[in-house]
Short mmCIF file of C-alpha atoms in Angstrom, two decimals:
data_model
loop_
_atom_site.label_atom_id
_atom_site.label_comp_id
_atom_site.label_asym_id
_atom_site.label_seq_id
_atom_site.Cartn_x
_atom_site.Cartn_y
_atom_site.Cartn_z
CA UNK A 7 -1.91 -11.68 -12.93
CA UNK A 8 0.23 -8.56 -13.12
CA UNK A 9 -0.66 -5.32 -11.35
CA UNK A 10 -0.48 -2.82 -13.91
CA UNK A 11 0.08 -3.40 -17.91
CA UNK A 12 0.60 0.14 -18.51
CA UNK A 13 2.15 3.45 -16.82
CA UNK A 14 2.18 7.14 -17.38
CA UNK A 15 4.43 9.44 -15.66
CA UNK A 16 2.45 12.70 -14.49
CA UNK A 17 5.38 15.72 -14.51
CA UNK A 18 5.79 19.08 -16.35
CA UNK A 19 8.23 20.48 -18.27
CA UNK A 20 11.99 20.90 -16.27
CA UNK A 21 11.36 18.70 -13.51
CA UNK A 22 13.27 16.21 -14.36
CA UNK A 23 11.22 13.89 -16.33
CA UNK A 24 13.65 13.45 -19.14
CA UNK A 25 16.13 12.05 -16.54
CA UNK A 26 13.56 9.68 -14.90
CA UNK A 27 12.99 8.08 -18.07
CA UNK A 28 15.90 7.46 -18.94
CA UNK A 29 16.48 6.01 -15.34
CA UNK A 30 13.27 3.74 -15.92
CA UNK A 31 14.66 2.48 -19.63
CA UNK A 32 17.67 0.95 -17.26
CA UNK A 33 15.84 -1.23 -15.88
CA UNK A 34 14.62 -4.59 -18.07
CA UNK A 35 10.90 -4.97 -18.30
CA UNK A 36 10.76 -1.06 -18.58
CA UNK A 37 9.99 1.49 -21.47
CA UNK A 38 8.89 4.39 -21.05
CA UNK A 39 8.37 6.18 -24.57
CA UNK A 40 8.72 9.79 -23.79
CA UNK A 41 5.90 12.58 -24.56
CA UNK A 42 4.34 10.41 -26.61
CA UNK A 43 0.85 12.83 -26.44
CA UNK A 44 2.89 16.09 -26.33
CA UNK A 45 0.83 18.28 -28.79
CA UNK A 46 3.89 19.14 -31.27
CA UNK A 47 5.46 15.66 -31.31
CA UNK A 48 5.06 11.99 -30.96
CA UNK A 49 7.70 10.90 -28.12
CA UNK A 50 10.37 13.08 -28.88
CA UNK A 51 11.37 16.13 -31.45
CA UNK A 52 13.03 13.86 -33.76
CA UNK A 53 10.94 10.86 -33.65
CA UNK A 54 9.04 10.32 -37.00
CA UNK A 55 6.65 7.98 -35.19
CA UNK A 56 6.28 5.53 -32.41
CA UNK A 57 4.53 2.12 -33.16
CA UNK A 58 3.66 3.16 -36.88
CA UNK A 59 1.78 6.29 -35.60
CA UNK A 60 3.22 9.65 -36.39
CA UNK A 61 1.50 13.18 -35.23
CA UNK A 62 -1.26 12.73 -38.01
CA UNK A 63 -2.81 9.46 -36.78
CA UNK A 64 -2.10 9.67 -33.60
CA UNK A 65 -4.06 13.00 -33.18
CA UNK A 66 -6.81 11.47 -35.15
CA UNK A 67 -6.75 8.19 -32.46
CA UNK A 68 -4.85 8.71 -29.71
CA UNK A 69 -6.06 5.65 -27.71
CA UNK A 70 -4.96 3.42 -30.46
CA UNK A 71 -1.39 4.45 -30.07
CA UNK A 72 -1.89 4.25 -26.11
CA UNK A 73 -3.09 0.54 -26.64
CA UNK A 74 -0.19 0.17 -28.71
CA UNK A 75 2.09 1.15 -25.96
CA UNK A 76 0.16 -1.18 -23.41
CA UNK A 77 -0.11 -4.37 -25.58
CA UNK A 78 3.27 -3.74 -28.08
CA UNK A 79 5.86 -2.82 -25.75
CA UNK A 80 8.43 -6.05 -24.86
CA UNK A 81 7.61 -5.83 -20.92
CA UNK A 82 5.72 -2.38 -19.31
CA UNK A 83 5.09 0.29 -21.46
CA UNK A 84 4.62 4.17 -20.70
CA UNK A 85 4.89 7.62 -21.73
CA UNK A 86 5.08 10.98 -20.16
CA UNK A 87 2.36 13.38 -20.03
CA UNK A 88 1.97 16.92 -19.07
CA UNK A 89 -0.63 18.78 -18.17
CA UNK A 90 -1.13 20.56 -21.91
CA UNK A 91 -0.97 17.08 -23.40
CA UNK A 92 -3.73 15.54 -25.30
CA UNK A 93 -6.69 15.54 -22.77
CA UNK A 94 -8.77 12.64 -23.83
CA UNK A 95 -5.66 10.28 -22.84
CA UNK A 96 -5.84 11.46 -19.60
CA UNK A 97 -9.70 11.15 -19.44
CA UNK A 98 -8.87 6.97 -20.23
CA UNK A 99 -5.96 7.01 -18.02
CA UNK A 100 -7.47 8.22 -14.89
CA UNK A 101 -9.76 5.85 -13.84
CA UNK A 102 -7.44 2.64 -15.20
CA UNK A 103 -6.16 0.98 -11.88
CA UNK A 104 -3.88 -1.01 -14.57
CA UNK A 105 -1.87 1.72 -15.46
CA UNK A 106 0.39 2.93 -12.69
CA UNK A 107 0.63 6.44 -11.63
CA UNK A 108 4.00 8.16 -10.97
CA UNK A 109 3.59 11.86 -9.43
CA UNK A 110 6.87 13.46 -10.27
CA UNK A 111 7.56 17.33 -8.64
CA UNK A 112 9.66 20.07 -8.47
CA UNK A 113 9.54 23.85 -6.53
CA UNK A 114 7.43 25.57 -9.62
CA UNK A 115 9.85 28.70 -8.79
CA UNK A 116 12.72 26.47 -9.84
CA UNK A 117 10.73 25.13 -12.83
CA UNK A 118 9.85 28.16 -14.29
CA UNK A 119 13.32 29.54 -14.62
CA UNK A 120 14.79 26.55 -15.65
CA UNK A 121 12.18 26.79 -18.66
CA UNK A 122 13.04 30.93 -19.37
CA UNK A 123 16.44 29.89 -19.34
CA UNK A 124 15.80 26.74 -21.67
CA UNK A 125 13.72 29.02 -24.07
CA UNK A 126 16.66 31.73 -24.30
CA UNK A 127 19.55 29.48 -25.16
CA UNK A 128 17.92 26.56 -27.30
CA UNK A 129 19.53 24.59 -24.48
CA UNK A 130 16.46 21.45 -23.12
CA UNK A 131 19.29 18.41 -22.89
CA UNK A 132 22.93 18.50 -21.96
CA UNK A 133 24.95 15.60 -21.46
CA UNK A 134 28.74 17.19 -21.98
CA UNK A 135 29.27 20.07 -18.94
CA UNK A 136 31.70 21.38 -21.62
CA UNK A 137 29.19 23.01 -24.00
CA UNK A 138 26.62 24.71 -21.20
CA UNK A 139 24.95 27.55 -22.23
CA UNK A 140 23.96 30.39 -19.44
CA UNK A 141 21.87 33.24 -19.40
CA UNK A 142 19.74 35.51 -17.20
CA UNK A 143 15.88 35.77 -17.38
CA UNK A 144 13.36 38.54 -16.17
CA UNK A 145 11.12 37.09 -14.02
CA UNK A 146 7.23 38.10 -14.97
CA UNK A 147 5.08 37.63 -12.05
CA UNK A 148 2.00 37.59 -14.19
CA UNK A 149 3.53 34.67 -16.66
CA UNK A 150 4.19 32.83 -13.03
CA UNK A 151 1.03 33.00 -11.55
CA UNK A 152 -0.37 31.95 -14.57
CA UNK A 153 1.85 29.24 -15.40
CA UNK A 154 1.23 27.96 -11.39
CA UNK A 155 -2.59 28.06 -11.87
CA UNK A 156 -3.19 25.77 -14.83
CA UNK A 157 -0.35 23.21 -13.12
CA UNK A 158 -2.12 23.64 -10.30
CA UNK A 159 -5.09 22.95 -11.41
CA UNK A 160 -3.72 20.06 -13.64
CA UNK A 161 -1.83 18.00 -10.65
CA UNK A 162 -5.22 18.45 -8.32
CA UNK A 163 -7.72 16.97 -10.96
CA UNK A 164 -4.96 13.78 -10.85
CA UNK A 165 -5.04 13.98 -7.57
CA UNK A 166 -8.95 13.67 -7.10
CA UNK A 167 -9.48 11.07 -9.63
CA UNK A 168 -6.96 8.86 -7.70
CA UNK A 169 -8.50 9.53 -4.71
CA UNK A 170 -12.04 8.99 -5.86
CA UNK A 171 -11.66 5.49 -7.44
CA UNK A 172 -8.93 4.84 -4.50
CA UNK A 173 -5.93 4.62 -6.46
CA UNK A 174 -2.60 5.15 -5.18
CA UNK A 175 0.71 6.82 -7.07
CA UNK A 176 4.17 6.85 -6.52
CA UNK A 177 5.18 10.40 -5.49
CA UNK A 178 8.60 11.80 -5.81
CA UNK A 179 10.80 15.19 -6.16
CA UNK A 180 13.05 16.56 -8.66
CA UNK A 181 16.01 16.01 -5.98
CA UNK A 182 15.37 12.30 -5.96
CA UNK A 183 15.00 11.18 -9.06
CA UNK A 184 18.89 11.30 -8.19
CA UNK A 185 18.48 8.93 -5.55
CA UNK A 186 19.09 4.99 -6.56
CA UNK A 187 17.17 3.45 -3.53
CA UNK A 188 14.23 5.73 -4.04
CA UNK A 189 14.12 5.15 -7.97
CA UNK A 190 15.30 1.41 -7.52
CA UNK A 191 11.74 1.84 -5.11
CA UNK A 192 9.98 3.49 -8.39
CA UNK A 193 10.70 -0.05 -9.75
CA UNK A 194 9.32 -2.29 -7.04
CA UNK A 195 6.14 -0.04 -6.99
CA UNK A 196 5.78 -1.42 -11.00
CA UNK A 197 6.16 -4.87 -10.06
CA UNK A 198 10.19 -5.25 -11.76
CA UNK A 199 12.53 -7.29 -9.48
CA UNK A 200 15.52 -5.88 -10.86
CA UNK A 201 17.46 -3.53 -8.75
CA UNK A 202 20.58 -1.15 -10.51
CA UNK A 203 23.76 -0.84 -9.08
CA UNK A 204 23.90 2.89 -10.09
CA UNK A 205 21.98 5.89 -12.01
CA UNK A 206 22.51 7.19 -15.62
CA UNK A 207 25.01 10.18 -15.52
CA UNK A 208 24.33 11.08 -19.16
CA UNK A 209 22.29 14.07 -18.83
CA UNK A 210 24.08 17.09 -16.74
CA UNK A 211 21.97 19.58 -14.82
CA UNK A 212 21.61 22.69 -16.56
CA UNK A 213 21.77 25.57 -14.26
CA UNK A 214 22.83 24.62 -10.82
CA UNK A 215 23.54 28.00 -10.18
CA UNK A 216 21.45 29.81 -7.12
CA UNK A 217 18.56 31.71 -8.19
CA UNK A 218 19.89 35.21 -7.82
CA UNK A 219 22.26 34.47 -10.77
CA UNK A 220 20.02 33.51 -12.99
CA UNK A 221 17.17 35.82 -12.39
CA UNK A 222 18.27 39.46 -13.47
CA UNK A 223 15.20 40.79 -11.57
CA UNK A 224 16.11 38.93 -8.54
CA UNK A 225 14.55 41.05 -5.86
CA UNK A 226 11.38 42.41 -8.03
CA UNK A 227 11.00 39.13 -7.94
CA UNK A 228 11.25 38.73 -3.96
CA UNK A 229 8.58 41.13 -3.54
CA UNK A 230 6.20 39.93 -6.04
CA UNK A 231 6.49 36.72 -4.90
CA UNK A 232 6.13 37.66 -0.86
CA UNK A 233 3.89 35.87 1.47
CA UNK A 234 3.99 32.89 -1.34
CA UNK A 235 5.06 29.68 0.32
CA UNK A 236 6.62 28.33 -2.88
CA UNK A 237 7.95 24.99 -0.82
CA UNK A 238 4.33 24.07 0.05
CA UNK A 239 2.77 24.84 -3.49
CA UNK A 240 5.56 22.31 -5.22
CA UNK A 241 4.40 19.41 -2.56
CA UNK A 242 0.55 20.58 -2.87
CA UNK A 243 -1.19 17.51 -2.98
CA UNK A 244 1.94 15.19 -3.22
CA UNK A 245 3.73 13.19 -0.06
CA UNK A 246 1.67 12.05 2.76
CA UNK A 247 -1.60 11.41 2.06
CA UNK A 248 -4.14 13.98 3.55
CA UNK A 249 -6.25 12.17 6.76
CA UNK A 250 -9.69 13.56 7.77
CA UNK A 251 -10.57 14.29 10.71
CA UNK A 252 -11.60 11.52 13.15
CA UNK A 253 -14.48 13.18 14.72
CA UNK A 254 -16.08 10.31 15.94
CA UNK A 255 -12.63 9.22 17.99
CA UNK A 256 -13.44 12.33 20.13
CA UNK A 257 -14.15 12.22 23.57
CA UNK A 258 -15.45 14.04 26.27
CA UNK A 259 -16.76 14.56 29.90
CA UNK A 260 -19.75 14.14 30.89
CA UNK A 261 -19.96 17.22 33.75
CA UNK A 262 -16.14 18.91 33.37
CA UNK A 263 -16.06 21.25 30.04
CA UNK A 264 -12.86 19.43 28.54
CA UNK A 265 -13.13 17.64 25.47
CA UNK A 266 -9.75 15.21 24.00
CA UNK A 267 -9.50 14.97 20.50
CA UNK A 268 -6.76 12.17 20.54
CA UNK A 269 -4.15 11.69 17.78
CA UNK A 270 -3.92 7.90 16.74
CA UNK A 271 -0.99 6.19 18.01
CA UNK A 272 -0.57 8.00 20.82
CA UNK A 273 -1.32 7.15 24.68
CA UNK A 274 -5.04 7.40 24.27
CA UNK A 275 -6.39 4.88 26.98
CA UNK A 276 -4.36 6.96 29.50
CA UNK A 277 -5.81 10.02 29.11
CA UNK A 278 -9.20 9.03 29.04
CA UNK A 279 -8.84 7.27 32.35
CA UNK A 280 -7.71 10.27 33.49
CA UNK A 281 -10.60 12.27 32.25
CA UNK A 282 -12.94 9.67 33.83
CA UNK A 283 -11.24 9.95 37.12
CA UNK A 284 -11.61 14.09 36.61
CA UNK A 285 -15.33 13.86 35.68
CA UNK A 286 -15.74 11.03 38.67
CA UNK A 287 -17.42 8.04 36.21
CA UNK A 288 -16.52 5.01 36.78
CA UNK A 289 -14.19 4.47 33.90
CA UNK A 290 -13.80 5.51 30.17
CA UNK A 291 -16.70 4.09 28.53
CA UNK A 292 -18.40 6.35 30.74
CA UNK A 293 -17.64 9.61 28.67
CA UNK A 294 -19.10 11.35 26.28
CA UNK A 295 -18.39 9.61 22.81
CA UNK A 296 -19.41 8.72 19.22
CA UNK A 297 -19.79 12.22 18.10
CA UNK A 298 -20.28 13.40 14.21
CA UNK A 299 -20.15 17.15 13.74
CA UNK A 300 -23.42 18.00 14.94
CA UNK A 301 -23.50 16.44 18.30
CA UNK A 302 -19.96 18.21 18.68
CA UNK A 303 -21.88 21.46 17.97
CA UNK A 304 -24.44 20.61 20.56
CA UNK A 305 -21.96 19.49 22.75
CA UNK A 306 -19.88 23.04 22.62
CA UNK A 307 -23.14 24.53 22.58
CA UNK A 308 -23.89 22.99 26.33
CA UNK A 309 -20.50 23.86 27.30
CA UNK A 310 -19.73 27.47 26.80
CA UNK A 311 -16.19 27.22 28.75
CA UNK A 312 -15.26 24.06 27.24
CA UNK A 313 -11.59 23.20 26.46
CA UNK A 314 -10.22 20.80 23.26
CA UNK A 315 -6.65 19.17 23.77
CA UNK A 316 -4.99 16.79 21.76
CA UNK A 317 -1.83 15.03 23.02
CA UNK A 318 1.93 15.08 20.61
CA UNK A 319 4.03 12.23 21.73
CA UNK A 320 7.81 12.04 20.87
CA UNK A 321 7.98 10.29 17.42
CA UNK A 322 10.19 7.26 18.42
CA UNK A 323 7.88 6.53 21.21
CA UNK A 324 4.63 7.06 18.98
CA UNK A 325 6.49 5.07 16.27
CA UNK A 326 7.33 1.65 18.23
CA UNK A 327 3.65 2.08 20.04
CA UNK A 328 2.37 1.48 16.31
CA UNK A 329 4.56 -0.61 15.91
CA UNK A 330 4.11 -2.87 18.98
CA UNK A 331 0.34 -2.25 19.06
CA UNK A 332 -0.60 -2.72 15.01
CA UNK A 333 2.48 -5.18 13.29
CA UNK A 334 3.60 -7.25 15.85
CA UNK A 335 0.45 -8.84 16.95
CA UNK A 336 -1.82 -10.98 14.54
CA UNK A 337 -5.04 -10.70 16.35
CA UNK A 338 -7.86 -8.44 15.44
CA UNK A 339 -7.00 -4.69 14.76
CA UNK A 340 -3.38 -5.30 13.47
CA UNK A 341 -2.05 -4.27 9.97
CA UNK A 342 -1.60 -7.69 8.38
CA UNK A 343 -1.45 -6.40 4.72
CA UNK A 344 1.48 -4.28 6.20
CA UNK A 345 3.03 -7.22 8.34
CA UNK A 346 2.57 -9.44 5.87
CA UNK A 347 4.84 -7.39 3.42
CA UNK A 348 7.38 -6.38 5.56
CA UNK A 349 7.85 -9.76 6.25
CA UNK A 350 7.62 -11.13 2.19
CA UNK A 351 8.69 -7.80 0.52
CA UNK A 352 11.37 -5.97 2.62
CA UNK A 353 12.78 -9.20 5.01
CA UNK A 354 12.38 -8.11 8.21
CA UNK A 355 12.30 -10.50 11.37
CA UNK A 356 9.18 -10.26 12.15
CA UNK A 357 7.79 -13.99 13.22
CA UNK A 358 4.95 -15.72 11.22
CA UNK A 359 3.33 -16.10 14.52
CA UNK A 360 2.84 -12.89 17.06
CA UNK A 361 6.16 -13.10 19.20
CA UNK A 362 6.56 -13.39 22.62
CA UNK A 363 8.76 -12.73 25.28
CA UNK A 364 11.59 -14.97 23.98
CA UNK A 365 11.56 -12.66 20.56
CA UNK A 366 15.18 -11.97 20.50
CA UNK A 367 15.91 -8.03 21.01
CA UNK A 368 18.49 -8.09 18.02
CA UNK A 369 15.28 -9.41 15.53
CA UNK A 370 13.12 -6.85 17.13
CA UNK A 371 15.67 -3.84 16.55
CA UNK A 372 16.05 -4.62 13.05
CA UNK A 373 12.37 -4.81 12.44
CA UNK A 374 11.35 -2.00 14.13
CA UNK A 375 14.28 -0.10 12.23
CA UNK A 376 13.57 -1.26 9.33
CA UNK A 377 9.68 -0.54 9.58
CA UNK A 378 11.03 3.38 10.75
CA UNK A 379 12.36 2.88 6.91
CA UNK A 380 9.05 1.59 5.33
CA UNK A 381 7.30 4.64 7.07
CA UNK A 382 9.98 6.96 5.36
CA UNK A 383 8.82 5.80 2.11
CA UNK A 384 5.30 5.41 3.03
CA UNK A 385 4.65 9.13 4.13
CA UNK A 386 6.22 9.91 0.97
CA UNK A 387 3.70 8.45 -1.13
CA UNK A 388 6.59 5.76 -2.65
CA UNK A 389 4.80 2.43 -1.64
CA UNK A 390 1.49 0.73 -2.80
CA UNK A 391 0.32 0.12 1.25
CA UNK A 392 -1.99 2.72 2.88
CA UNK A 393 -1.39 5.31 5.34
CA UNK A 394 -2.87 4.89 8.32
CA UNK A 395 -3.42 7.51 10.96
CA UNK A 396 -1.72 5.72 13.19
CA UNK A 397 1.51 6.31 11.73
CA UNK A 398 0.68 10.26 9.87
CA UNK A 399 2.62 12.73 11.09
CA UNK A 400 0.98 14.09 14.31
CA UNK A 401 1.20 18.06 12.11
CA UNK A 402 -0.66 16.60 9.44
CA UNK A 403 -3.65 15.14 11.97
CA UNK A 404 -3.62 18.21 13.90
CA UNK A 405 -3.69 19.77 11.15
CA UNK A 406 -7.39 17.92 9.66
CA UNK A 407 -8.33 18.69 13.40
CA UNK A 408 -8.18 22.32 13.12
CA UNK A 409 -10.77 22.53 9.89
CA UNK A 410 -13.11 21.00 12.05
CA UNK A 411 -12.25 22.39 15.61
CA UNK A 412 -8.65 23.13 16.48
CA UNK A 413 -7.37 21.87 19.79
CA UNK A 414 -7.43 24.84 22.29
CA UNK A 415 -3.99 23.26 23.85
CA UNK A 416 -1.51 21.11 22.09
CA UNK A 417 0.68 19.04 25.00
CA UNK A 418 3.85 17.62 24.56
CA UNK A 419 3.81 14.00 26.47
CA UNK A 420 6.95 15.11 27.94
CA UNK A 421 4.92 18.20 29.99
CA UNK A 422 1.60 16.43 30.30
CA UNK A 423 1.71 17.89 34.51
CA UNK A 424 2.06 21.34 33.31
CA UNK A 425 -0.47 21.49 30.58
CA UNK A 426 -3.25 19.15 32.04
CA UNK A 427 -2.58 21.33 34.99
CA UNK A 428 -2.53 24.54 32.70
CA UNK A 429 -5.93 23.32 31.38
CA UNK A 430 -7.59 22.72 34.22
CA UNK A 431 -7.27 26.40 35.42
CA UNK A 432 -8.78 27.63 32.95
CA UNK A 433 -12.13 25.89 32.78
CA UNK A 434 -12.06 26.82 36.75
CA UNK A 435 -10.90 23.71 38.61
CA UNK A 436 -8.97 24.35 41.37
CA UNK A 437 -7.84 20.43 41.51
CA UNK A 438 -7.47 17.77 39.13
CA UNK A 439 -6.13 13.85 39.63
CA UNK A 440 -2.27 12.92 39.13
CA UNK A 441 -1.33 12.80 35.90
CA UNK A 442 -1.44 9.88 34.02
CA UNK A 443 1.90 7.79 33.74
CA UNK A 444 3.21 7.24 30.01
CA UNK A 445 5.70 5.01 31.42
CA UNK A 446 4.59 2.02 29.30
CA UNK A 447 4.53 4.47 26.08
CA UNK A 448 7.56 3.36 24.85
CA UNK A 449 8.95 1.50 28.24
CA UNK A 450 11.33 -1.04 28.32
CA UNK A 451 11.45 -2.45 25.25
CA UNK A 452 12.27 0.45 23.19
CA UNK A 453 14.92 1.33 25.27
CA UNK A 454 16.63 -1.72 25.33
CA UNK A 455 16.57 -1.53 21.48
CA UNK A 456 16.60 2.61 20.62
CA UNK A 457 20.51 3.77 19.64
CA UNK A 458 21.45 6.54 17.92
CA UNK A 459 20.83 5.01 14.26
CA UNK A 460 16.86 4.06 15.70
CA UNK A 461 16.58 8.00 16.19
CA UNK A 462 17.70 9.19 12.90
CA UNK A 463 15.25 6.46 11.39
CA UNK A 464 12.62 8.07 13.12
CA UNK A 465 13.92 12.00 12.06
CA UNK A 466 13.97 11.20 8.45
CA UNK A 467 10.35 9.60 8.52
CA UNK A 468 8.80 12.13 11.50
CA UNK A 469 11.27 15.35 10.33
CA UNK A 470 7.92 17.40 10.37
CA UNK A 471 6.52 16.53 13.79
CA UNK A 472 10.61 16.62 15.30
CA UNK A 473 10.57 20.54 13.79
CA UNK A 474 6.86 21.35 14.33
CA UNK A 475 6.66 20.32 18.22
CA UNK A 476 10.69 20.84 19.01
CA UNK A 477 11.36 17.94 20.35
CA UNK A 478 14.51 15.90 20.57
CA UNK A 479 16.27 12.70 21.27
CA UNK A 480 14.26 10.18 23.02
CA UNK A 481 15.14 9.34 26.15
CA UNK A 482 13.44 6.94 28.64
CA UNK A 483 10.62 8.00 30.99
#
C-alpha cells in the first residue's frame, strides 16, 4: 500500500512555489495542480476549471474537488495552498497522514518585497530575462508586521497539527528549491523512484537585486525593523525538529552541589564516573537520578550553591559516537528503522549483521560519511525518519535545557581540566579527581577513517554547533 495518495504544498505567495511545482510536474507520477483553493481562482488565473469544477462549485464543495485531485489525477495529485486559502481544506488536510506535507520557506523580508514589487509592475512570472520589469517600493512597517503575524500564525497552526497527530513534512527554503539533490529528495519523501538529471530553467528570478535597490526607504526600513531577527522568523518552526528537555536524563550528587544535565550522544558514562568518584559513591548508579521538574526544584532547593553543567563535544566525534553506539550495532537500543534504511534506501555498507573487527575501514568510511549526509537532510526536516536527540544539534538541546534550567557552565570536551576544575571552585572544593579521559570518544577508529571530506560532512550537517561553540577541525585526542 502506498504512503500517501494525496499532497499539498504549504508556502505563501513569492517563495518560490510556482517554481517547485513546476519542478514536481517533471517528475512522472507527479501533479501538482497549482492554487487550486486560492480564493479568486481555481489553479491558476486562466484556468476555467480543474476536474469539471470551476470557482462556483468548487466554493460551494471544496472537498469534492480535493477528492477529485486524490482519486482523478494519473499518479499523485496536489495543489498549493496558502495561508488565505479556503480554510475548511486545510481543516481535512491536517489530520490526513495520506496526504504528504511539504513546508516550503523563504526570509518574509525578502517575500514581502518581492510581492510590492510584483503588485507595482503586473510582473508574478518571467521566463525571458529580456522583458524584466523593475521598480522600487516603500517599505510600510505596519503592512509588514501585519503581513508576518497572520503567516505566522498560519505556518504554526501546521506546525502543531503535525506535531499533535505525529506527522512529519518535508521542509525546505526558497534557495533550494534550486537544488536537484534536495528536490530529487522532495521526490523520494513522496514515494517516486525517478530521479532528474537537471531542474526547469523556465521561470527567471525576478529581482535578484540586493535589497537596498529595491527598497526606496532602505534605511527607514533598517530602523523599523531593528532588533528583528528576520533569519530566525523565516525558519520559525521549520528545520530541525524542536527536542524537549530530557529532565529525567539529569543527574546529580548525592553530597557535592553539582548537578550534569548531559547532552545525548556525548561522553555521558565518563562524566558520571567522575562525579561518583567526586561525591565518593561507589559508582554511577549511586547518584542522584530520575528527576521530573519537581524533584529538580527540591533538589536546587536542598542545594543553595549548586552548579548545572552540560558537556559540547566536537561534532565529528559526537557524530561517529552515534554512529558507532546507535547504527552499527543490532542489539537493544540501536536505531534499526534508521539502519535498516540506510542500508535499503541510501546503499551504504553497513553489514546485515553488527560488524566486527574484520569490518573493512574503506566500508566503514563510506557509511559513516554517508550517514554525516543522511543527518544533513535529516536536521533539515527533508526525510520521513525521526530525529533523535542523539544526533540534534548540541545548540538546539541546550537550548530546550535552558527553558527548564540553563546549564550554569557549558564545557567544551576539548577543556574539560579547566572547566571541571573552574567548577569545582566555585561550589568551594579545593580538590577534585583527574579528569575523565575522552580518549575512546572518537579513538581510533575515527581517526583511521576522518579526512578532510569526513569534516566538511560533519560542517554542513553540525554548521550550528561548529559556529555556536567555535570549534574546529577534529583532531585526535
Amino acid at each position: 500500500m502506498e504512503r500517501f495518495d494525496g499532497f499539498v504544498l504549504f508556502a505563501e505567495m513569492r517563495t518560490g512555489s510556482n517554481f517547485l511545482e513546476e519542478s514536481l510536474n517533471l517528475f512522472p507520477g507527479l501533479t501538482c495542480h497549482g492554487e487550486a483553493f486560492n480564493p479568486g481562482f481555481v489553479g491558476q488565473h486562466n484556468w476555467p476549471d480543474l476536474f469539471g469544477m470551476d470557482l462556483e462549485a468548487r466554493k460551494a464543495d471544496p472537498l469534492e474537488l480535493m477528492r477529485r485531485i486524490r482519486e482523478e489525477t494519473d499518479g499523485l495529485g496536489g495543489f498549493r495552498f496558502f495561508h488565505d486559502h479556503d480554510p475548511r481544506v486545510l481543516d481535512a488536510v491536517l489530520p490526513d497522514p495520506h496526504i504528504a506535507k511539504i513546508l516550503l520557506s523563504r526570509n518574509p523580508l525578502e517575500a514581502y518585497v518581492s510581492r510590492k514589487i510584483a503588485s507595482e509592475t503586473g510582473q508574478w512570472r518571467l521566463t525571458n530575462d529580456a522583458h524584466r520589469k523593475v521598480a522600487r517600493i516603500r517599505f510600510d512597517a505596519a503592512e509588514f508586521e501585519a503581513v508576518l503575524a497572520r503567516q505566522t500564525a498560519f505556518r504554526d497552526r501546521v506546525r502543531r497539527a503535525l506535531q499533535v497527530s505525529g506527522q512529519t513534512a518535508f521542509e525546505l527554503s526558497y534557495e533550494e528549491t534550486g537544488q536537484l539533490d534536495v528536490v530529487n529528495g522532495l521526490a523520494a519523501f513522496l514515494g517516486v523512484t525517478h530521479r532528474l538529471n537537471g531542474l526547469s530553467n523556465r521561470l527567471k528570478r525576478q529581482n535578484p537585486a540586493p535589497l537596498s535597490a529595491k527598497v526606496e526607504n532602505f534605511a527607514e526600513m533598517q530602523a523599523a525593523l531593528s532588533g528583528m531577527e528576520l533569519l530566525a522568523l523565516a525558519r520559525r518552526g521549520e528545520g530541525e525538529p524542536k527536542q524537549g528537555a530530557s529532565v529525567p536524563t539529569w543527574r546529580a550528587c548525592v553530597q557535592t552541589p553539582l548537578l550534569f544535565q548531559p547532552v545525548k550522544g556525548g561522553p555521558t558514562e565518563s562524566i558520571l564516573a567522575w562525579m561518583a568518584r567526586l561525591d565518593g559513591v561507589e559508582g554511577p548508579e549511586a547518584l542522584a537520578s530520575g528527576f521530573n521538574q519537581k524533584m529538580l526544584r527540591q533538589w536546587k532547593n536542598q542545594h543553595k550553591n549548586a552548579r548545572g553543567f552540560t558537556i559540547v563535544s566536537h561534532p565529528v566525534a559526537r557524530a561517529h559516537g552515534v554512529f558507532d553506539r546507535y547504527i552499527l550495532p543490532t542489539g537493544p537500543g540501536s536505531f534499526a528503522a534508521i539502519r535498516n534504511d540506510l542500508r535499503e534506501n541510501d546503499g551504504l555498507p553497513i553489514p546485515e549483521a553488527a560488524p566486527d573487527e574484520s569490518y573493512d575501514p574503506a566500508d566503514h568510511r563510506a557509511a559513516f560519511l554517508g550517514f554525516l549526509k543522511f543527518l544533513r537532510r535529516n536536521l533539515a526536516g527533508q526525510t520521513r525518519l525521526r530525529t533523535d536527540p542523539a544526533f540534534s544539534t548540541q545548540a538546539s538541546l541546550i537550548q530546550s535545557m535552558a527553558e527548564i534550567l540553563p546549564p550554569d557552565m557549558v564545557i567544551r570536551d576539548g577543556q574539560l581540566k579547566l572547566g571541571l576544575g573552574q567548577l569545582c571552585q566555585q561550589i568551594g572544593l579545593e580538590r577534585m579527581p583527574p579528569p575523565p579521559s575522552l580518549e575512546g570518544f572518537g579513538g581510533a577508529r575515527l581517526a583511521q577513517i576522518h579526512d578532510d571530506e569526513i569534516e566538511a560532512a560533519a560542517r554542513g550537517a553540525y554548521n550550528r554547533d561548529y559556529m555556536s561553540f567555535g570549534f574546529r577541525g577534529w583532531t585526535p585526542g
